[in-house]
Every structure is written in structure tokens, then in C-alpha cells.
Amino acid sequence: MSYPQTENALFASVKDIIINARQLAYRNSNSILLNMYWQIGKLVVEDEQQGKEKAAYGKAVLKTLSKQLTTEFGKGFDERNLNNMRAFYIAFPIWNAVRTELSWTHYRIISRVANETFRTQYVKLTIEGNWDTRSLQRNIDSNYIGRSIEPAESKKPAPTNFIKDPYIFEFLGFPWDSSLTENNIETALINHLQKFLMELGKGFAFVARQQHIVTDTSDFFVDLVFYNYYLKCFVLIDLKTSKLSHADIGQMDMYVRMYNDLKKGSDDNPTIGIILCTEKDETIVKYSVLAENEQLFASKYRLYMPKEEELKQLIEQDRINFELDHTTP
């Protein structure tokens, strides 16, 4: 066996051992804790199902059980937490489906999601994106999954699986009625790049701001350029502080064509263009190149977190429009 020859090397080696051991200990203890809560939830549900009046059950049995467990084991078994364990088991009735990379707090949050498919997707996205519990709660509140233009069940990476409508930029801290320039918003997005990348979705990496493209006759500047390593292509974003227009669509179409010609590598897939605007005119969308070009998208954005009903209406209207536009006569 070889041993480190310097004090710095010795420190680094010992540090790695300690970090790895702590990570292993955390994973093991977290798995044991989750399994304990899951089993308690299972017993509570099974006992409840034998009772005649479920409403009375929660008020009486859980209250008594909580007092007994707290007396015996101390904190962590109050009535509220027992209800969380019950909800955890109901949401994830198969233990093998529980991903132990996530914490108990993650599962308490995800267990409140009513849609089973969404629950599974939030578990996967939280692990892939390394979301902390605040990010997870924010994304559930903003209907992160529901805002995808097309449901993400398809395993094949397709541009429509990665585009949302609307995008929500409440993390910029601007009031809802702010009068802002495109440069103001662009600067704020770059200053909050980590949160912006999370809002964009899976696989996005920042490339450039105001990227200069030179042709034989003119100079052009693309607001924001990203690369998506799932789609293996560049993604151009153009910010507009106004309603979508034909000129905006034509400009983005030109940017995408130029980028494919001048910047795209031989191994890259065709470039995607996204126009972020405050409002979309569905007639313009329907009778423009957006309707036939699978690489061009227009999405609304909000500088504030919409109320739940407003967000549901926005999502439902866009889903209806998407289905109408993609229904074969």
C-alpha cells in the first residue's frame, strides 16, 4: 500500500475518507429514517381502514398514539408528523419506489401533490436538479411540470418537452407592475443565473449574453445563448417587454438560420429559438412560421408568481391552444 508523501496530500486523503464516510452515513441513516416513517404510515393506514368512522379516527387514535410515542421517544411523533407519515405511505405505497437520496422534508412536500404522475416526476426532477426543499416547494407552487408545452412522458428528447409556457421569473424581485427594459430583465436574469437555469429546465448550460454574429453585410447580437446537453443543440433566447409581433418571429427565425450556418457544430442538432414575451397573439402564432417550424417557440413570462387560479387559467388556455394547433383534421 502506498502512503501520501506530503502533509497536504495526507490531509487531502484523510479529508476524502471523512467526507465519503459522512455521505455514506447520511445516506444510510436517511434511508433508515424514511423506512421507519413509511412503516409507521403503513400501520396507521391499515389500522384506519379497519375502523368504521375515518373522520373520528384521525382525531382520536392519532392523538392518543402521538401522546404515547412522545412520552416514550420524545419529539418527532406529534399528531401532525404522524399525519405526514400517513400521507407519505398513501403517496408512495411501494417502498421500492422511494428514492432515499431525498430527505424526509422533500417527501413531506411531494406527498401533498395530488397527481401521482406529477409526484413521480417531481422526485426525478429533484434528484436530477439537486433541488433543495425551498426550490422544490417553489417549483410545485409554480406548477413547474404543468407549464411544459407538451407532457414529458416521452423518453425521447424533443424540443417541446423542454419548453414551458409561461416562464415565471419572480426570483428577480421586480414588482408585477414594473416598467422595465429588455436590458434590465436580461441583466437580472444573468445575475440570478442559477435560478434562471432551474426555471428553464433540464440540461441547460449558459453560453453567452449579447453574442455577436457577423455576416458579410451586418452585425447582429443574440440576447441570451444556452446549450442543452440532452437535446445536443444551442438554444437562443430573445427577450421582449411587449406583445409578440411578426417582426419578433422573423428576427428569431433569422437568428436561428444564421446560428445554424455560422456557429453550430457538425455534431450539434438544429438550433432552437425561444421568444420570451409578455403576451402572445394566438392568431399571429397560428399564421406565422411558428406553426410549422418545430425549432421555434414563443412563450409568455411573468415577473411575479401568479395566483393559483390565474396560473391554472394560463396553463389550461395554452394547453388548449397547443392541442388545437396539433390536431390532425
Short mmCIF file of C-alpha atoms in Angstrom, two decimals:
data_model
loop_
_atom_site.label_atom_id
_atom_site.label_comp_id
_atom_site.label_asym_id
_atom_site.label_seq_id
_atom_site.Cartn_x
_atom_site.Cartn_y
_atom_site.Cartn_z
CA MET A 1 0.00 0.00 0.00
CA SER A 2 1.31 3.48 -0.90
CA TYR A 3 1.09 6.34 1.60
CA PRO A 4 0.89 10.10 0.96
CA GLN A 5 4.34 11.69 0.94
CA THR A 6 3.43 15.23 1.99
CA GLU A 7 1.31 16.77 4.73
CA ASN A 8 -1.03 18.36 2.13
CA ALA A 9 -1.51 15.01 0.40
CA LEU A 10 -2.14 13.34 3.76
CA PHE A 11 -4.73 15.97 4.68
CA ALA A 12 -6.48 15.63 1.30
CA SER A 13 -6.59 11.84 1.59
CA VAL A 14 -7.96 11.88 5.14
CA LYS A 15 -10.46 14.58 4.18
CA ASP A 16 -11.78 12.43 1.31
CA ILE A 17 -12.19 9.45 3.65
CA ILE A 18 -14.13 11.53 6.19
CA ILE A 19 -16.38 13.13 3.54
CA ASN A 20 -17.14 9.78 1.92
CA ALA A 21 -17.85 8.19 5.30
CA ARG A 22 -20.18 11.02 6.31
CA GLN A 23 -22.02 10.85 2.99
CA LEU A 24 -22.42 7.09 3.39
CA ALA A 25 -23.59 7.52 6.98
CA TYR A 26 -26.11 10.17 5.91
CA ARG A 27 -27.47 8.01 3.09
CA ASN A 28 -27.80 5.03 5.40
CA SER A 29 -29.37 6.98 8.26
CA ASN A 30 -31.70 8.81 5.86
CA SER A 31 -32.79 5.51 4.32
CA ILE A 32 -33.45 4.05 7.79
CA LEU A 33 -35.42 7.15 8.84
CA LEU A 34 -37.55 7.14 5.67
CA ASN A 35 -38.24 3.43 6.02
CA MET A 36 -39.27 3.90 9.65
CA TYR A 37 -41.70 6.71 8.75
CA TRP A 38 -43.03 4.68 5.80
CA GLN A 39 -43.69 1.64 8.00
CA ILE A 40 -45.41 3.78 10.65
CA GLY A 41 -47.57 5.36 7.93
CA LYS A 42 -48.43 1.89 6.62
CA LEU A 43 -49.54 0.68 10.05
CA VAL A 44 -51.62 3.82 10.61
CA VAL A 45 -53.38 3.44 7.25
CA GLU A 46 -54.02 -0.27 7.75
CA ASP A 47 -55.39 0.35 11.24
CA GLU A 48 -57.52 3.20 9.95
CA GLN A 49 -59.01 1.03 7.21
CA GLN A 50 -60.34 -1.34 9.86
CA GLY A 51 -62.24 1.47 11.60
CA LYS A 52 -65.82 2.42 10.85
CA GLU A 53 -65.53 6.21 11.01
CA LYS A 54 -62.39 7.61 9.38
CA ALA A 55 -63.06 11.19 10.47
CA ALA A 56 -63.23 10.19 14.11
CA TYR A 57 -60.12 8.05 13.68
CA GLY A 58 -57.79 10.95 12.93
CA LYS A 59 -58.96 12.93 15.93
CA ALA A 60 -58.92 10.14 18.47
CA VAL A 61 -56.49 7.36 17.61
CA LEU A 62 -53.69 9.52 16.20
CA LYS A 63 -53.93 11.90 19.15
CA THR A 64 -53.61 9.03 21.62
CA LEU A 65 -50.81 7.38 19.62
CA SER A 66 -48.94 10.68 19.46
CA LYS A 67 -49.04 11.13 23.23
CA GLN A 68 -47.84 7.56 23.82
CA LEU A 69 -44.96 7.81 21.34
CA THR A 70 -43.88 11.26 22.56
CA THR A 71 -43.80 10.01 26.15
CA GLU A 72 -41.72 7.01 25.11
CA PHE A 73 -39.41 8.51 22.45
CA GLY A 74 -39.58 12.30 22.75
CA LYS A 75 -40.02 14.77 19.85
CA GLY A 76 -40.82 13.79 16.28
CA PHE A 77 -44.06 11.92 16.82
CA ASP A 78 -46.62 14.67 17.27
CA GLU A 79 -50.02 14.32 15.62
CA ARG A 80 -49.02 16.46 12.64
CA ASN A 81 -45.96 14.35 11.86
CA LEU A 82 -47.97 11.14 12.18
CA ASN A 83 -50.35 12.57 9.59
CA ASN A 84 -47.32 13.32 7.40
CA MET A 85 -46.21 9.68 7.71
CA ARG A 86 -49.71 8.55 6.79
CA ALA A 87 -49.69 10.83 3.72
CA PHE A 88 -46.18 9.58 2.82
CA TYR A 89 -47.34 5.96 2.73
CA ILE A 90 -50.50 6.80 0.77
CA ALA A 91 -48.44 8.74 -1.81
CA PHE A 92 -45.75 6.03 -2.05
CA PRO A 93 -47.38 2.69 -1.12
CA ILE A 94 -44.48 0.69 -2.64
CA TRP A 95 -41.28 1.05 -0.62
CA ASN A 96 -39.03 0.17 -3.57
CA ALA A 97 -40.35 3.26 -5.35
CA VAL A 98 -38.99 5.52 -2.58
CA ARG A 99 -35.72 7.18 -3.62
CA THR A 100 -33.62 7.51 -0.50
CA GLU A 101 -31.49 10.29 -1.99
CA LEU A 102 -34.25 12.68 -0.92
CA SER A 103 -34.84 13.83 2.62
CA TRP A 104 -37.94 13.44 4.78
CA THR A 105 -38.74 17.13 4.18
CA HIS A 106 -38.65 16.54 0.41
CA TYR A 107 -41.11 13.68 0.78
CA ARG A 108 -43.41 15.65 3.09
CA ILE A 109 -43.68 18.26 0.33
CA ILE A 110 -44.07 15.84 -2.59
CA SER A 111 -46.66 13.74 -0.72
CA ARG A 112 -49.04 16.73 -0.89
CA VAL A 113 -49.06 16.62 -4.71
CA ALA A 114 -52.37 15.05 -5.71
CA ASN A 115 -51.36 13.82 -9.18
CA GLU A 116 -49.48 10.51 -8.95
CA THR A 117 -47.63 11.04 -12.24
CA PHE A 118 -46.53 14.50 -11.11
CA ARG A 119 -45.29 13.09 -7.79
CA THR A 120 -43.05 10.63 -9.62
CA GLN A 121 -41.76 13.35 -11.92
CA TYR A 122 -41.02 15.73 -9.03
CA VAL A 123 -38.97 13.01 -7.32
CA LYS A 124 -36.97 12.50 -10.51
CA LEU A 125 -36.51 16.22 -11.21
CA THR A 126 -35.49 16.96 -7.62
CA ILE A 127 -32.75 14.35 -7.76
CA GLU A 128 -31.56 15.35 -11.24
CA GLY A 129 -31.56 19.06 -10.40
CA ASN A 130 -30.31 18.64 -6.84
CA TRP A 131 -33.18 20.87 -5.66
CA ASP A 132 -33.23 21.86 -2.03
CA THR A 133 -36.60 21.84 -0.28
CA ARG A 134 -37.24 25.55 -0.92
CA SER A 135 -36.64 25.10 -4.66
CA LEU A 136 -38.90 22.05 -4.69
CA GLN A 137 -41.73 23.92 -2.93
CA ARG A 138 -41.33 26.89 -5.27
CA ASN A 139 -41.48 24.67 -8.34
CA ILE A 140 -44.58 22.85 -7.11
CA ASP A 141 -46.25 26.19 -6.29
CA SER A 142 -45.46 27.47 -9.80
CA ASN A 143 -46.71 24.24 -11.44
CA TYR A 144 -43.26 23.57 -12.90
CA ILE A 145 -44.32 20.33 -14.62
CA GLY A 146 -47.73 21.56 -15.76
CA ARG A 147 -46.16 24.52 -17.58
CA SER A 148 -44.37 22.29 -20.09
CA ILE A 149 -45.91 22.85 -23.51
CA GLU A 150 -46.14 19.11 -24.04
CA PRO A 151 -46.33 16.42 -21.31
CA ALA A 152 -42.90 14.96 -20.56
CA GLU A 153 -43.86 11.28 -20.56
CA SER A 154 -41.96 10.69 -23.80
CA LYS A 155 -38.49 9.30 -23.19
CA LYS A 156 -37.18 10.70 -26.48
CA PRO A 157 -35.62 14.16 -26.02
CA ALA A 158 -37.77 16.53 -28.08
CA PRO A 159 -37.72 20.35 -28.02
CA THR A 160 -41.38 20.57 -26.95
CA ASN A 161 -40.58 18.54 -23.81
CA PHE A 162 -38.15 21.23 -22.66
CA ILE A 163 -40.16 24.41 -23.28
CA LYS A 164 -42.51 25.95 -20.69
CA ASP A 165 -45.32 28.43 -21.07
CA PRO A 166 -45.39 30.65 -19.11
CA TYR A 167 -41.95 31.11 -17.57
CA ILE A 168 -42.01 32.64 -14.09
CA PHE A 169 -39.21 34.99 -13.01
CA GLU A 170 -40.47 36.04 -9.58
CA PHE A 171 -36.96 35.40 -8.21
CA LEU A 172 -35.80 38.62 -9.92
CA GLY A 173 -37.66 40.59 -7.26
CA PHE A 174 -39.39 43.03 -9.63
CA PRO A 175 -42.90 44.30 -8.74
CA TRP A 176 -45.62 42.95 -11.01
CA ASP A 177 -46.31 46.40 -12.49
CA SER A 178 -42.65 47.28 -13.13
CA SER A 179 -41.79 49.33 -16.20
CA LEU A 180 -38.59 47.66 -17.36
CA THR A 181 -36.39 47.50 -20.42
CA GLU A 182 -35.28 44.26 -22.02
CA ASN A 183 -31.76 45.04 -20.82
CA ASN A 184 -32.99 45.38 -17.20
CA ILE A 185 -34.56 41.92 -17.32
CA GLU A 186 -31.63 40.39 -19.20
CA THR A 187 -29.15 41.73 -16.64
CA ALA A 188 -31.28 40.49 -13.74
CA LEU A 189 -31.57 37.02 -15.29
CA ILE A 190 -27.79 36.76 -15.64
CA ASN A 191 -27.36 37.94 -12.03
CA HIS A 192 -29.73 35.15 -10.96
CA LEU A 193 -28.33 32.63 -13.43
CA GLN A 194 -28.63 29.55 -11.17
CA LYS A 195 -32.35 30.16 -10.57
CA PHE A 196 -32.88 31.04 -14.24
CA LEU A 197 -31.30 27.73 -15.30
CA MET A 198 -33.58 25.87 -12.90
CA GLU A 199 -36.61 27.63 -14.35
CA LEU A 200 -35.53 26.81 -17.90
CA GLY A 201 -35.44 23.12 -17.05
CA LYS A 202 -33.18 20.12 -17.57
CA GLY A 203 -29.85 20.20 -19.31
CA PHE A 204 -29.33 23.93 -19.91
CA ALA A 205 -25.86 25.46 -19.73
CA PHE A 206 -25.11 29.17 -20.19
CA VAL A 207 -23.05 30.10 -23.25
CA ALA A 208 -23.20 33.87 -23.86
CA ARG A 209 -25.05 37.14 -23.43
CA GLN A 210 -25.45 39.51 -26.40
CA GLN A 211 -23.48 37.10 -28.58
CA HIS A 212 -22.09 38.86 -31.64
CA ILE A 213 -22.87 37.28 -35.02
CA VAL A 214 -21.16 38.81 -38.04
CA THR A 215 -22.31 38.33 -41.63
CA ASP A 216 -20.89 39.77 -44.85
CA THR A 217 -23.12 42.83 -44.56
CA SER A 218 -24.31 43.22 -40.97
CA ASP A 219 -23.72 42.69 -37.25
CA PHE A 220 -26.30 41.01 -35.00
CA PHE A 221 -26.50 40.40 -31.24
CA VAL A 222 -28.43 37.50 -29.72
CA ASP A 223 -29.78 38.32 -26.23
CA LEU A 224 -29.00 35.01 -24.50
CA VAL A 225 -27.45 31.77 -25.76
CA PHE A 226 -27.61 28.41 -23.95
CA TYR A 227 -26.69 24.85 -24.81
CA ASN A 228 -28.90 21.90 -23.88
CA TYR A 229 -26.90 18.71 -23.49
CA TYR A 230 -30.00 16.48 -23.57
CA LEU A 231 -31.12 17.89 -26.91
CA LYS A 232 -27.50 18.42 -28.02
CA CYS A 233 -28.22 21.82 -29.51
CA PHE A 234 -27.86 25.56 -28.93
CA VAL A 235 -30.87 27.47 -27.60
CA LEU A 236 -31.26 31.16 -28.45
CA ILE A 237 -33.48 33.35 -26.26
CA ASP A 238 -34.81 36.75 -27.31
CA LEU A 239 -36.45 38.91 -24.63
CA LYS A 240 -39.37 41.19 -25.46
CA THR A 241 -41.10 43.54 -23.00
CA SER A 242 -44.13 43.77 -25.26
CA LYS A 243 -46.68 41.65 -27.09
CA LEU A 244 -45.40 39.16 -29.67
CA SER A 245 -45.19 40.56 -33.21
CA HIS A 246 -44.47 39.25 -36.71
CA ALA A 247 -41.20 41.19 -36.64
CA ASP A 248 -40.10 39.36 -33.45
CA ILE A 249 -40.80 35.98 -35.08
CA GLY A 250 -38.98 36.93 -38.28
CA GLN A 251 -35.97 38.15 -36.32
CA MET A 252 -35.70 34.93 -34.29
CA ASP A 253 -36.15 32.81 -37.43
CA MET A 254 -33.25 34.71 -38.99
CA TYR A 255 -31.09 34.31 -35.84
CA VAL A 256 -31.67 30.54 -35.80
CA ARG A 257 -30.82 30.20 -39.51
CA MET A 258 -27.65 32.27 -39.06
CA TYR A 259 -26.62 30.32 -35.96
CA ASN A 260 -27.06 27.01 -37.78
CA ASP A 261 -24.92 28.32 -40.62
CA LEU A 262 -22.20 30.13 -38.69
CA LYS A 263 -21.98 28.66 -35.17
CA LYS A 264 -23.48 25.17 -34.98
CA GLY A 265 -21.01 22.29 -34.90
CA SER A 266 -21.27 19.27 -37.16
CA ASP A 267 -22.28 17.09 -34.17
CA ASP A 268 -24.94 19.52 -32.91
CA ASN A 269 -28.64 19.20 -33.61
CA PRO A 270 -30.52 22.15 -35.20
CA THR A 271 -30.64 25.30 -33.08
CA ILE A 272 -33.78 26.18 -31.09
CA GLY A 273 -35.13 29.72 -30.79
CA ILE A 274 -37.35 30.90 -27.92
CA ILE A 275 -39.03 34.31 -27.89
CA LEU A 276 -39.97 35.36 -24.36
CA CYS A 277 -42.73 37.98 -24.48
CA THR A 278 -45.27 39.47 -22.11
CA GLU A 279 -48.26 38.44 -24.26
CA LYS A 280 -48.93 36.19 -27.27
CA ASP A 281 -51.47 36.81 -30.01
CA GLU A 282 -52.64 33.30 -30.92
CA THR A 283 -53.61 34.45 -34.42
CA ILE A 284 -50.04 35.59 -35.06
CA VAL A 285 -48.74 32.30 -33.66
CA LYS A 286 -51.10 30.25 -35.83
CA TYR A 287 -50.41 32.07 -39.11
CA SER A 288 -46.67 32.52 -38.78
CA VAL A 289 -43.60 30.34 -39.18
CA LEU A 290 -44.08 29.32 -35.51
CA ALA A 291 -46.90 26.99 -36.56
CA GLU A 292 -44.72 24.90 -38.86
CA ASN A 293 -41.19 25.26 -37.50
CA GLU A 294 -40.54 22.73 -34.71
CA GLN A 295 -37.41 24.64 -33.62
CA LEU A 296 -39.11 28.00 -32.93
CA PHE A 297 -41.18 28.79 -29.83
CA ALA A 298 -42.89 31.76 -28.25
CA SER A 299 -43.59 31.67 -24.51
CA LYS A 300 -45.00 34.22 -22.12
CA TYR A 301 -43.15 35.21 -18.99
CA ARG A 302 -44.27 36.65 -15.67
CA LEU A 303 -42.13 38.76 -13.35
CA TYR A 304 -44.28 37.67 -10.40
CA MET A 305 -45.78 34.44 -9.12
CA PRO A 306 -49.36 34.36 -10.44
CA LYS A 307 -52.18 33.41 -8.10
CA GLU A 308 -53.13 29.75 -8.32
CA GLU A 309 -56.32 30.34 -10.32
CA GLU A 310 -54.57 32.68 -12.77
CA LEU A 311 -51.77 30.18 -13.26
CA LYS A 312 -54.27 27.37 -13.89
CA GLN A 313 -56.09 29.50 -16.47
CA LEU A 314 -52.83 30.39 -18.24
CA ILE A 315 -51.74 26.76 -18.40
CA GLU A 316 -55.15 25.46 -19.47
CA GLN A 317 -55.50 28.04 -22.24
CA ASP A 318 -52.04 27.27 -23.61
CA ARG A 319 -52.73 23.54 -23.44
CA ILE A 320 -55.98 24.01 -25.40
CA ASN A 321 -54.19 26.14 -27.99
CA PHE A 322 -51.42 23.56 -28.30
CA GLU A 323 -53.88 20.71 -28.77
CA LEU A 324 -55.89 22.67 -31.36
CA ASP A 325 -52.76 23.53 -33.31
CA HIS A 326 -51.53 19.93 -33.26
CA THR A 327 -54.80 18.14 -34.00
CA THR A 328 -54.87 16.43 -37.38
CA PRO A 329 -58.06 17.36 -39.32
#
